[in-house]
Tab-separated table of C-alpha atoms and ligand atoms in Angstrom:
chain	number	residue	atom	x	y	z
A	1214	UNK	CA	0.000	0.000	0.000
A	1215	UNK	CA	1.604	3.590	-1.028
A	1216	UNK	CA	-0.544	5.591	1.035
A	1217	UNK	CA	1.529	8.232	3.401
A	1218	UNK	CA	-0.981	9.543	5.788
A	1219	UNK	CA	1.678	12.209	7.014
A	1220	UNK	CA	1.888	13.757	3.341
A	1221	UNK	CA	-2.058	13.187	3.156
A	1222	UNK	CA	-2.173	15.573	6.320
A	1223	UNK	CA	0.271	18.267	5.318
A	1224	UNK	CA	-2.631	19.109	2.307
A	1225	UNK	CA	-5.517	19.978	4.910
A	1226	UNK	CA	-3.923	23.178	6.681
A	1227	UNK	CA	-6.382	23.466	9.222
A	1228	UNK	CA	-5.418	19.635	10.972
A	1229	UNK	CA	-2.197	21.639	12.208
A	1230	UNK	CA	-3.496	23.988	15.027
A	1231	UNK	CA	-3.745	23.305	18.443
A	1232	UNK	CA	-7.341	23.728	20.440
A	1233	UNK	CA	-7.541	24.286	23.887
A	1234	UNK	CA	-3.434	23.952	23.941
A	1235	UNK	CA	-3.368	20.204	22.485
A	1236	UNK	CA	-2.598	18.979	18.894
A	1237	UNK	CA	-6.634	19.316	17.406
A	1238	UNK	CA	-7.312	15.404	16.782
A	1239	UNK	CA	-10.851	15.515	13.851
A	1240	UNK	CA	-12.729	13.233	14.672
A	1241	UNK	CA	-15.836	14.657	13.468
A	1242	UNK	CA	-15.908	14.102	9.417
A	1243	UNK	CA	-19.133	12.367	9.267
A	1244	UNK	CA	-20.574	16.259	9.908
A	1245	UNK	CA	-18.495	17.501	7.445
A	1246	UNK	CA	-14.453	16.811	6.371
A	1247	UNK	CA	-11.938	19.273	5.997
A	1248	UNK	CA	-10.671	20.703	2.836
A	1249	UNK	CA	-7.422	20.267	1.050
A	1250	UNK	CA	-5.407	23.189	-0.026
A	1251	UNK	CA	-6.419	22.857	-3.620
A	1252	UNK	CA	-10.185	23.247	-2.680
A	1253	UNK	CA	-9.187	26.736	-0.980
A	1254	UNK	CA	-7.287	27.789	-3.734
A	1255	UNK	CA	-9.759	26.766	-6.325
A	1256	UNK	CA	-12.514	28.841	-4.638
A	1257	UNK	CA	-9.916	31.350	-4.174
A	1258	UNK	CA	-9.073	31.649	-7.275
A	1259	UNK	CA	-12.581	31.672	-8.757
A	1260	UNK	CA	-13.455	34.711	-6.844
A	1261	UNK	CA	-10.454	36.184	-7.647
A	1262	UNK	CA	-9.918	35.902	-11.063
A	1263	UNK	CA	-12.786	34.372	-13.071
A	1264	UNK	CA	-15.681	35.890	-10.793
A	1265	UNK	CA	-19.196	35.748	-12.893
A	1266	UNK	CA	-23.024	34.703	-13.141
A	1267	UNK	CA	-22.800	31.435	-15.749
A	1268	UNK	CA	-25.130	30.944	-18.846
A	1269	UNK	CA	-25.940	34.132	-19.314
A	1270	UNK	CA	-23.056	37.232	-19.677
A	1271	UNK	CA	-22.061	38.253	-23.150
A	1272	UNK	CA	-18.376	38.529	-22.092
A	1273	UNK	CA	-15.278	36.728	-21.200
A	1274	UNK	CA	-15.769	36.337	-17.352
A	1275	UNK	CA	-19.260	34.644	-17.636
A	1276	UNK	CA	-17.359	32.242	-20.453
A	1277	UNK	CA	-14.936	31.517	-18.229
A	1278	UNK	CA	-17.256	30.565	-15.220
A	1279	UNK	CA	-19.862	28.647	-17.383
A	1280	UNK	CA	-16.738	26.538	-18.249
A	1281	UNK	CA	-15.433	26.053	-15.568
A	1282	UNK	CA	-18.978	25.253	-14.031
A	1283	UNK	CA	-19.873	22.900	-16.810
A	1284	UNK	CA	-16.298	21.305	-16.322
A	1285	UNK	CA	-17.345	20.527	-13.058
A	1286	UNK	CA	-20.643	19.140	-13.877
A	1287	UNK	CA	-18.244	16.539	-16.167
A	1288	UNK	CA	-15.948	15.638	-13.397
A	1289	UNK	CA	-18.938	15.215	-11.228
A	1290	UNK	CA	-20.322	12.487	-13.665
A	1291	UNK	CA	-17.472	11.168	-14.536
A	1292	UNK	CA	-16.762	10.512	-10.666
A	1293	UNK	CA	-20.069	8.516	-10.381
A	1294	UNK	CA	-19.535	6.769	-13.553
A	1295	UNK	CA	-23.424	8.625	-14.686
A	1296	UNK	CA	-23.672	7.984	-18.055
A	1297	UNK	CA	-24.738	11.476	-19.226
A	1298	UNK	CA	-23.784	14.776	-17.561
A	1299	UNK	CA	-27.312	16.046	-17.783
A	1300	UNK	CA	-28.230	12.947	-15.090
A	1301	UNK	CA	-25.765	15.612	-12.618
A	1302	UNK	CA	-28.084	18.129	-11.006
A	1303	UNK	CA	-26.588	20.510	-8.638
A	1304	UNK	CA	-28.098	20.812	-5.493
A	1305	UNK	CA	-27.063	22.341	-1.909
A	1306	UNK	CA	-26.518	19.581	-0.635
A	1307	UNK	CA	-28.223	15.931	0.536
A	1308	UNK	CA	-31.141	17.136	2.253
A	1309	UNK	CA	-32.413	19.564	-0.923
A	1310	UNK	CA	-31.725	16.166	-3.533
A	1311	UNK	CA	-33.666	14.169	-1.630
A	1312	UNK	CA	-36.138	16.585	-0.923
A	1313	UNK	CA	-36.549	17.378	-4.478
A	1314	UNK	CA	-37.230	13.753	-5.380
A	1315	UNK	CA	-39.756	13.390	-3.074
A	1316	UNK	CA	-41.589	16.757	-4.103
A	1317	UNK	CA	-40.868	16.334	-7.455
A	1318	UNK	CA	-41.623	12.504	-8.217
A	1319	UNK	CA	-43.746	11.861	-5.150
A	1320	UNK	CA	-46.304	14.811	-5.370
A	1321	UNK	CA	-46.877	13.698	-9.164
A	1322	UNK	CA	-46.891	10.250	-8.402
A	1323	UNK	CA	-48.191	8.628	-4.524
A	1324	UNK	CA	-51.718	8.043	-4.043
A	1325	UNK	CA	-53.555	6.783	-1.308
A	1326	UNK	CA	-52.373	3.229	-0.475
A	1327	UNK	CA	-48.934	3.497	-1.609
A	1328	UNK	CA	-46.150	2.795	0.415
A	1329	UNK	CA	-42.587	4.317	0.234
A	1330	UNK	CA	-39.976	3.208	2.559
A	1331	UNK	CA	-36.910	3.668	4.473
A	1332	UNK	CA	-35.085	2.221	6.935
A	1333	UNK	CA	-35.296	2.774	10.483
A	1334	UNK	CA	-31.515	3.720	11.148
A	1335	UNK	CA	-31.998	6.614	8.660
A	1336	UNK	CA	-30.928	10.396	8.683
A	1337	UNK	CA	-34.173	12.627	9.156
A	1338	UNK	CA	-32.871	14.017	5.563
A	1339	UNK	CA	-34.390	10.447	4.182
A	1340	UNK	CA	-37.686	10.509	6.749
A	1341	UNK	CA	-38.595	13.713	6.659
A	1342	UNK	CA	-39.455	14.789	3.327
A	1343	UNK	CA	-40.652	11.569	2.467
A	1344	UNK	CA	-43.020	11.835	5.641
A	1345	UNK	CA	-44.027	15.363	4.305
A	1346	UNK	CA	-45.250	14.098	0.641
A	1347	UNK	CA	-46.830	11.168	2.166
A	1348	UNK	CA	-49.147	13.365	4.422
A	1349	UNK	CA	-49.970	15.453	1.065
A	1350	UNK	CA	-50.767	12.473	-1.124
A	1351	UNK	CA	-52.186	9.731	1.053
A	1352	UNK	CA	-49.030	6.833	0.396
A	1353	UNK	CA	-47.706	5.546	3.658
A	1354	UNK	CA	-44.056	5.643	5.320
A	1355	UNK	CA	-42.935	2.329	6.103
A	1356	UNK	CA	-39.668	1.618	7.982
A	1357	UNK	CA	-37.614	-1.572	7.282
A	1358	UNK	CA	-36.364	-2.988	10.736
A	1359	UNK	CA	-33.173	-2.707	11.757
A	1360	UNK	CA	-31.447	-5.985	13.346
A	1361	UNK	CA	-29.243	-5.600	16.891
A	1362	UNK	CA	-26.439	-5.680	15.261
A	1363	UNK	CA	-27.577	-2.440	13.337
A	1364	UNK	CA	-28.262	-4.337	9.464
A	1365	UNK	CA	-31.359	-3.826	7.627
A	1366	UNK	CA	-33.044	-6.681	8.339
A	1367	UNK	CA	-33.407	-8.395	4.967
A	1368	UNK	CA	-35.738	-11.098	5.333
A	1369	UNK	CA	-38.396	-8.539	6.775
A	1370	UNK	CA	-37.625	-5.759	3.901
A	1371	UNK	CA	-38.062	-8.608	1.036
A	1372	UNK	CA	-41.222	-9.451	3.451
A	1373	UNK	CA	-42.228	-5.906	3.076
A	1374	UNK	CA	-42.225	-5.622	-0.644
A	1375	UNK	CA	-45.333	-5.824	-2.749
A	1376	UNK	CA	-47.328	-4.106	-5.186
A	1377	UNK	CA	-47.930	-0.770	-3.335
A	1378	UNK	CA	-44.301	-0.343	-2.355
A	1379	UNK	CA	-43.776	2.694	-5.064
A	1380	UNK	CA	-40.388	3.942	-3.620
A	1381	UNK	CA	-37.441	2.884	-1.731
A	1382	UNK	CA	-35.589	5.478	-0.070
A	1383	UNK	CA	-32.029	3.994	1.400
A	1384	UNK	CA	-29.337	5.322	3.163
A	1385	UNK	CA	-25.587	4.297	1.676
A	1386	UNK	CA	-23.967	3.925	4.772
A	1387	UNK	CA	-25.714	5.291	8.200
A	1388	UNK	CA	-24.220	7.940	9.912
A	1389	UNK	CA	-25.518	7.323	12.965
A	1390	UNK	CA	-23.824	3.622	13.156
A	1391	UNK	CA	-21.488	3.310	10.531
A	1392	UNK	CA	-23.004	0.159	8.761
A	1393	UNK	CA	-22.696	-0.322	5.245
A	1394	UNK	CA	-25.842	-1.047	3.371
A	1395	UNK	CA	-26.594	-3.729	0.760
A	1396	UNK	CA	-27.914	-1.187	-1.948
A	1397	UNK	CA	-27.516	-3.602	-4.330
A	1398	UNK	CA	-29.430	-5.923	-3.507
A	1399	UNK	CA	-32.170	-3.665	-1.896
A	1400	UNK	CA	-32.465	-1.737	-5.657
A	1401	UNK	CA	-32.512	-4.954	-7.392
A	1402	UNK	CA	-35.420	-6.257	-4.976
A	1403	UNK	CA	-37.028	-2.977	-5.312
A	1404	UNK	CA	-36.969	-2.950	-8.790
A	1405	UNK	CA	-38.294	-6.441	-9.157
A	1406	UNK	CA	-41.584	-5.347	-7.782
A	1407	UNK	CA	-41.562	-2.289	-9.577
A	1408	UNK	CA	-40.620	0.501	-7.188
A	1409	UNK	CA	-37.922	3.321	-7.187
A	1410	UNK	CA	-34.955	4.056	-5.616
A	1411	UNK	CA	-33.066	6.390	-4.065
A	1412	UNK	CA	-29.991	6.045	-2.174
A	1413	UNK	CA	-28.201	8.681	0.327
A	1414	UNK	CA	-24.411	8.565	-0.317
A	1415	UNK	CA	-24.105	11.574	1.890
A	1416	UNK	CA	-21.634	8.743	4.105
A	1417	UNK	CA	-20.369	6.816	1.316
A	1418	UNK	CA	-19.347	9.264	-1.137
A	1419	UNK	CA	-15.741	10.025	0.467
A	1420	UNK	CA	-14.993	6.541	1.223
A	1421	UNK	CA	-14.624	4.621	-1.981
A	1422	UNK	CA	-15.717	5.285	-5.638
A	1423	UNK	CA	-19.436	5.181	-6.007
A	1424	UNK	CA	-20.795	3.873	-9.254
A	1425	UNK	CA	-24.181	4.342	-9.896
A	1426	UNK	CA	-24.234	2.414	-13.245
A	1427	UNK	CA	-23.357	-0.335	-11.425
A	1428	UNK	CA	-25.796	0.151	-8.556
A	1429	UNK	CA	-28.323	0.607	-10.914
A	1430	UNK	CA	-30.076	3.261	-8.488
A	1431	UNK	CA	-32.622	5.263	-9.612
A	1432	UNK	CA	-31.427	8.668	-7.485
A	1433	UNK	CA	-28.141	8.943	-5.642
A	1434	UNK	CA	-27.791	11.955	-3.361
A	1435	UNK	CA	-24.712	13.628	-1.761
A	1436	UNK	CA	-23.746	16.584	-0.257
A	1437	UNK	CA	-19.763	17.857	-1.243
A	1438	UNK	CA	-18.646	19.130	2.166
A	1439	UNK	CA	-18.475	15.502	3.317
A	1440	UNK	CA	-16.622	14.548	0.338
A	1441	UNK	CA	-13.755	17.376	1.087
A	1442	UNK	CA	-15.410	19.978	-1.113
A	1443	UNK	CA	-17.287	22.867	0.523
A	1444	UNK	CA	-20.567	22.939	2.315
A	1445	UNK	CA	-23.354	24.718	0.178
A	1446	UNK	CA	-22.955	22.463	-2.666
A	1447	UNK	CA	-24.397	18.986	-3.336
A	1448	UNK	CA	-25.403	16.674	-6.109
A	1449	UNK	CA	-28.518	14.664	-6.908
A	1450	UNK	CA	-28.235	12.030	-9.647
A	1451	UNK	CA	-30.941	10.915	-11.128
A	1452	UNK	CA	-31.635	8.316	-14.519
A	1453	UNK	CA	-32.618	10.881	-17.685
A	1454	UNK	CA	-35.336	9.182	-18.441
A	1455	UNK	CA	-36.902	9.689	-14.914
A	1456	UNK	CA	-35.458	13.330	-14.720
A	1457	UNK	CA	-37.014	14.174	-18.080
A	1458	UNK	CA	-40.839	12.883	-16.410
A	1459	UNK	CA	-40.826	14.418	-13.349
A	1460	UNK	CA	-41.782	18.201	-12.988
A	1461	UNK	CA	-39.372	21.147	-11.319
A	1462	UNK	CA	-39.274	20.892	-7.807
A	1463	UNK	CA	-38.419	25.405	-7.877
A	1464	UNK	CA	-39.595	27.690	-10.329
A	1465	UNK	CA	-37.380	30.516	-11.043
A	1466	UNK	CA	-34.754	32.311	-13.960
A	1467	UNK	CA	-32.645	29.715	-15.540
A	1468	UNK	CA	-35.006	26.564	-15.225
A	1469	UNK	CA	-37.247	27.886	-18.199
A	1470	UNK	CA	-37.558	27.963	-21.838
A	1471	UNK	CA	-40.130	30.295	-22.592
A	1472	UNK	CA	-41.962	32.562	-19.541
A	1473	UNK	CA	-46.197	34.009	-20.501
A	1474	UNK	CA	-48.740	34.617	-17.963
A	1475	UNK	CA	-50.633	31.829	-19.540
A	1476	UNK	CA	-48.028	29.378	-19.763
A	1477	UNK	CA	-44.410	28.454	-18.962
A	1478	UNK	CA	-42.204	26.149	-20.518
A	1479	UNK	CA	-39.314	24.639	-18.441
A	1480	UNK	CA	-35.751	23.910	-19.315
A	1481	UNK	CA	-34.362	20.873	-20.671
A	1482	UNK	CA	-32.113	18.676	-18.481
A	1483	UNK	CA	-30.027	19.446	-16.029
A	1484	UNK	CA	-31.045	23.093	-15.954
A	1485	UNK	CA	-35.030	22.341	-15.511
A	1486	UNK	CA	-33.342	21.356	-11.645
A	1487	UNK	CA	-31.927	24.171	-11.189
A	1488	UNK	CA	-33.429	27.499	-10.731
A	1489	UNK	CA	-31.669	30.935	-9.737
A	1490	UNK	CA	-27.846	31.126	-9.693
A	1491	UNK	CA	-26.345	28.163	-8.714
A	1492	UNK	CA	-23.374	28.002	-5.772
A	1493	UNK	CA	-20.918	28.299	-8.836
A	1494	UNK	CA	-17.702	28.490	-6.824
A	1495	UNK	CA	-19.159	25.268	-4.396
A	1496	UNK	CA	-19.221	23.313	-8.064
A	1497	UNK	CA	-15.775	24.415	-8.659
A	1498	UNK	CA	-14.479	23.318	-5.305
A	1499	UNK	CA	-16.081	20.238	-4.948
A	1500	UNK	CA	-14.886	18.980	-8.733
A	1501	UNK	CA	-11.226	20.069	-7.213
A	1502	UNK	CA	-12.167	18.129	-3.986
A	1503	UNK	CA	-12.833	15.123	-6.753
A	1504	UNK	CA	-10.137	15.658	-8.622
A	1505	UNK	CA	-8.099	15.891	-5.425
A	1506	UNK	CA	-9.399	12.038	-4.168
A	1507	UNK	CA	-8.906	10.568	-7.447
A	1508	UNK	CA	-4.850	11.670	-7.058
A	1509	UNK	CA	-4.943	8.618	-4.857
A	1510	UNK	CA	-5.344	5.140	-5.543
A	1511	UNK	CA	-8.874	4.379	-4.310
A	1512	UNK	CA	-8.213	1.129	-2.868
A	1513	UNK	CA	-5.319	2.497	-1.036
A	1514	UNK	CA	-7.366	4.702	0.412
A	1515	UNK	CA	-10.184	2.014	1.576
A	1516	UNK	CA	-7.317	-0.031	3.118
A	1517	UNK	CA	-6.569	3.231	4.988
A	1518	UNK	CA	-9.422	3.856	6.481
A	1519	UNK	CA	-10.607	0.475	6.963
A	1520	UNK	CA	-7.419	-0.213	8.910
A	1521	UNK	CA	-7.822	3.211	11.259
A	1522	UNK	CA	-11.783	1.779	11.825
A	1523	UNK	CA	-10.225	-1.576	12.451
A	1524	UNK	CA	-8.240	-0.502	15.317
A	1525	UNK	CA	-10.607	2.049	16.519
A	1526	UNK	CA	-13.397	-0.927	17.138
A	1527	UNK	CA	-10.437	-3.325	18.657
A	1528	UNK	CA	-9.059	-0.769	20.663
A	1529	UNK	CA	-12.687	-0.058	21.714
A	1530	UNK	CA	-14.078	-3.786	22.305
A	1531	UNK	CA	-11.431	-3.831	25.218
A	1532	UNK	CA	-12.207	-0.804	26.652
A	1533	UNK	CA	-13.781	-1.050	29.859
A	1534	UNK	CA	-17.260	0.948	29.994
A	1535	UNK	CA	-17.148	1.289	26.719
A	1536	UNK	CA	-20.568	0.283	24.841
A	1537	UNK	CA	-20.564	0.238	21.091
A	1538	UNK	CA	-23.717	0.992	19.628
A	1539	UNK	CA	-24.460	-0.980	16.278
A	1540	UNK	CA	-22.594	-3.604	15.328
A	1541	UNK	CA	-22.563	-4.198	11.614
A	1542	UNK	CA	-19.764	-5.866	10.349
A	1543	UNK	CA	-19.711	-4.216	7.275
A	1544	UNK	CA	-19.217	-1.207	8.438
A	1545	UNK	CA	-17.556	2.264	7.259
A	1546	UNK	CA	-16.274	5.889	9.162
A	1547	UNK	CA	-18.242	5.657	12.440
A	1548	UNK	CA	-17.446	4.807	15.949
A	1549	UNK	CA	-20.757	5.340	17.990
A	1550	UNK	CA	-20.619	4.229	21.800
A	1551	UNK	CA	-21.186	5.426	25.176
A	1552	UNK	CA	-19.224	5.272	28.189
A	1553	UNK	CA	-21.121	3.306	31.041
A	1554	UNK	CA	-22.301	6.145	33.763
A	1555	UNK	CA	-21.649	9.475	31.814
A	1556	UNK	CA	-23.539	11.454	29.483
A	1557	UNK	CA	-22.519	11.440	25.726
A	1558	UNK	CA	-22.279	15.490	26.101
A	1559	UNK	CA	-20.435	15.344	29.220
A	1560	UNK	CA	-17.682	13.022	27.441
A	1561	UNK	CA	-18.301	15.644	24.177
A	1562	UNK	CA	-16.871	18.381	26.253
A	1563	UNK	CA	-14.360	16.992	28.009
A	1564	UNK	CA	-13.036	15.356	24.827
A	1565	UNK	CA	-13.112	19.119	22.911
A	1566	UNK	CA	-10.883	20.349	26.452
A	1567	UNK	CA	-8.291	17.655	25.209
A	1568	UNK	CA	-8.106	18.561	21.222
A	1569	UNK	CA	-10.204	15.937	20.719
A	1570	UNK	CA	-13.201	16.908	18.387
A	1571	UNK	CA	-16.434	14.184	18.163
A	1572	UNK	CA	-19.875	14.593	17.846
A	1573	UNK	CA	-22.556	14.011	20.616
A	1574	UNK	CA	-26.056	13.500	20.598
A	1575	UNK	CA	-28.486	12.005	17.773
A	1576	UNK	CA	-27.024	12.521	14.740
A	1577	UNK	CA	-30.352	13.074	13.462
A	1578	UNK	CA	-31.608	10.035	13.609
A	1579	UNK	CA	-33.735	9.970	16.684
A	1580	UNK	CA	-35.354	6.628	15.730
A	1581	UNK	CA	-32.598	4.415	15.875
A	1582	UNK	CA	-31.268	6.269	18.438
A	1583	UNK	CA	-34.617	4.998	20.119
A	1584	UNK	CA	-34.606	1.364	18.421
A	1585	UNK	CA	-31.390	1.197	20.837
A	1586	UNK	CA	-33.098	3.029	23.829
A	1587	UNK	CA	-30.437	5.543	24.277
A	1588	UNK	CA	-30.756	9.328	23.783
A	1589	UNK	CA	-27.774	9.719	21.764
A	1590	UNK	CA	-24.196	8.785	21.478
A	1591	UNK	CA	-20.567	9.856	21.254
A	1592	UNK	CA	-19.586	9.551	17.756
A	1593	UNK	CA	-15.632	9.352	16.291
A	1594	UNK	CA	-15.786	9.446	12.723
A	1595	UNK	CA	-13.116	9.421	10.130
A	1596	UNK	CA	-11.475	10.592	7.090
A	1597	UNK	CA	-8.278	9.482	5.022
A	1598	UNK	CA	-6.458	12.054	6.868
A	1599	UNK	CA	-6.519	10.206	10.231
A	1600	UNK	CA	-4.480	7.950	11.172
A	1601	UNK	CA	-4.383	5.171	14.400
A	1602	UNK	CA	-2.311	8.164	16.336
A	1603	UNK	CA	-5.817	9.648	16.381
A	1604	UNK	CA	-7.244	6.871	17.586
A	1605	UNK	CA	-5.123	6.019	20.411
A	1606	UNK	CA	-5.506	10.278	20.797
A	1607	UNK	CA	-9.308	9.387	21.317
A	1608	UNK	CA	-8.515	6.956	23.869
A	1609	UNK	CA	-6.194	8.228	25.706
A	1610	UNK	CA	-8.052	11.490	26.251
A	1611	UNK	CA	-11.110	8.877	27.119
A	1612	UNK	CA	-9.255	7.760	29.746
A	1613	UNK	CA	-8.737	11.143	31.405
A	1614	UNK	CA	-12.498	11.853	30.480
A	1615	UNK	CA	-13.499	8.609	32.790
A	1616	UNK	CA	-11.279	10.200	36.050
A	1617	UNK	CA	-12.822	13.170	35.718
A	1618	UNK	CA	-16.121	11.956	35.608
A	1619	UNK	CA	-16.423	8.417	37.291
B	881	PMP	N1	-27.889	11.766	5.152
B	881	PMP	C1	-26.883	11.347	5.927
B	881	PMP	C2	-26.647	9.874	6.073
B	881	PMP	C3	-26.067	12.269	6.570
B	881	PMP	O1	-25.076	11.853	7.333
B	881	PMP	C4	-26.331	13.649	6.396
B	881	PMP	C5	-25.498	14.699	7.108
B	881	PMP	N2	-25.217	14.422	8.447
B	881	PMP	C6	-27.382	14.025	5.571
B	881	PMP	C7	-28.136	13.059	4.967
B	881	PMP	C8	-27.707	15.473	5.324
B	881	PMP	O2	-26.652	16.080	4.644
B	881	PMP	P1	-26.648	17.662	4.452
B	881	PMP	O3	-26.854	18.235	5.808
B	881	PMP	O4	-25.286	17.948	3.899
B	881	PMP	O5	-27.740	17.988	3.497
């Protein structure tokens, strides 16, 4: 393996500062990662130099931004595998893909007696909307059990599926436990009976290269700031030929072809998506953030991380007081446990007072949180930039966290 986590470090400039007088120790990328160098300068340098609203301008500036813009769109599909660029729709992020799927394709298409469903460890990005457009059309919100260990439960989601399951909505890997999902084989199930399907790669994305070709997904949403790139900028990708039925989830400037008081006309593909002017420097960073990952062998950097997890969950199996919340074995980023006879907050703060930065509480995803009976947990998660110094930083701060507090 030639990956050099030291030389992976010295790219993200903001790992090297200390908080509250120790070495900072991120452990907190499952909110969002930090950003490389080249993602600065690219937004840096867009502002700078090339500065200007896209599609529209009759001079060089606006040429220059459209391109680049465009150019990003390409690397974007080109990450996924899509097949055509116009299946890339910019979004701001997770929550506003998946919410335009269900607005868009659910308003139009759930009736009374349909059922769409999730599963119950997801974020409240994939219940939310989904509960919204079922209260407005009459289809019903199912959730697919979750096992102890923290799988869907498989038997019971096959068990589940029949002919007024219209939609499967599925999260890639959950943030709140860190299991890996069989997408696969929950699309091709869906699709065997018919239904649709999303999937919510907002915890997958960074980890190894998505191809949703090979998924065969109908939707695949992702937000960039968890992928390296900056926050404000996300992508929803979507088959054409779905795209191309479904109606515009915003009305606005840029989504239409022709504008009357007695009719409008909308915008072919990807632009029918997106209305207003888009977060043109967030495409430009998070295309760098792409281009930045793919520098790296992508295996190499699954071994790496799968080796820091490794030794995060052995180093935390022997730890006494230490319960892990879900159990998958296939599992990816996330380190969710609580310490026997403290508060997850408690150990939150007293962690941040060492340099060590996690993330406490629900993770929004109060129904697994309650599928487990707890009211939330401490959560490590973590990027290609940590290393098992971090985790044995995590620990060794835990153990100062436990005198203080036991
Ligand atoms: N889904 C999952 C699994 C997530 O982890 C998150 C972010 N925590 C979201 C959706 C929402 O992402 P965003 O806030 O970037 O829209």
């Amino acid at each position: 393996m030639s990956f050099d986590v030291e030389k992976v470090r010295a790219d993200f400039p903001i790992l090297h500062q200390e908080i509250n007088g120790k070495p900072l120790v991120y452990l907190d990328n499952g909110a969002t990662t930090q950003k490389p160098e080249a993602v600065i300068e690219a937004i840096s340098h867009y502002y700078r130099y090339d500065n200007s609203n896209v599609h529209r301008g009759a001079h060089t500036l606006s040429d220059r931004s459209t391109a680049a813009f465009e150019s990003a769109r390409e690397t974007v599909r080109q990450f996924l595998n899509a097949q055509f660029s116009e299946e890339v729709i910019w979004t701001k992020g997770t929550t506003e893909g998946i919410n335009l799927v269900a607005f868009s394709w659910g308003l139009s298409n759930l009736k009374p007696g349909d059922q769409v469903l999730v599963s119950e460890m997801e974020h409240h990005a994939n219940i939310v909307p989904w509960q919204m457009v079922c209260e407005k059309t009459g289809a019903q919100l199912q959730a697919i059990p979750v096992t102890e260990d923290g799988d869907v439960d498989l038997e019971k989601y096959r068990a589940m599926l029949s002919d007024a399951v219209k939609f499967v909505s599925i999260g890639h890997v959950s943030n709140a436990l860190g299991t890996v999902n069989p997408v696969r084989e929950i699309i091709s199930a869906a699709h065997e009976i018919g239904a649709l399907t999303l999937v919510d790669g907002a915890q997958a994305v960074a980890h190894w290269a998505v191809d949703v070709q090979e998924l065969d997904c109908d939707f695949y949403a992702f937000s960039g700031h968890k992928l390296y790139g900056p926050t404000g900028i996300g992508v929803l990708y979507g088959k054409r030929a779905l795209l191309n039925d479904m109606t515009p989830f915003m009305g606005g400037g840029e989504m239409i072809e022709t504008v009357s008081f007695a009719k409008t006309t909308y915008n072919k593909l990807p632009y029918k998506f997106e209305p207003g002017t888009p977060n043109i420097a967030g495409a430009i960073g998070l295309a760098t953030a792409m281009n930045y990952l793919n520098t790296f062998d992508r295996d190499d950097v699954v071994a790496h991380e799968n080796d820091v997890l490794g030794y995060a969950l052995k180093r935390a199996s022997e730890y006494e007081g230490l319960r892990l919340v879900g159990r998958a074995k296939h599992r990816a980023g996330v380190l969710s446990f609580l310490i026997d006879g403290t508060h997850p907050h408690d150990v939150g703060t007293l962690l941040d007072q060492q340099g060590v930065a996690v993330r406490t509480g629900n993770h929004c995803a109060m129904p697994i949180m309650e599928h487990y009976g707890v009211p939330g947990t401490v959560r490590a998660s973590f990027a290609m930039y940590n290393s098992r110094a971090d985790v044995d930083a995590l620990f060794a701060a835990l153990d100062k966290v436990k005198m203080f507090l036991l």
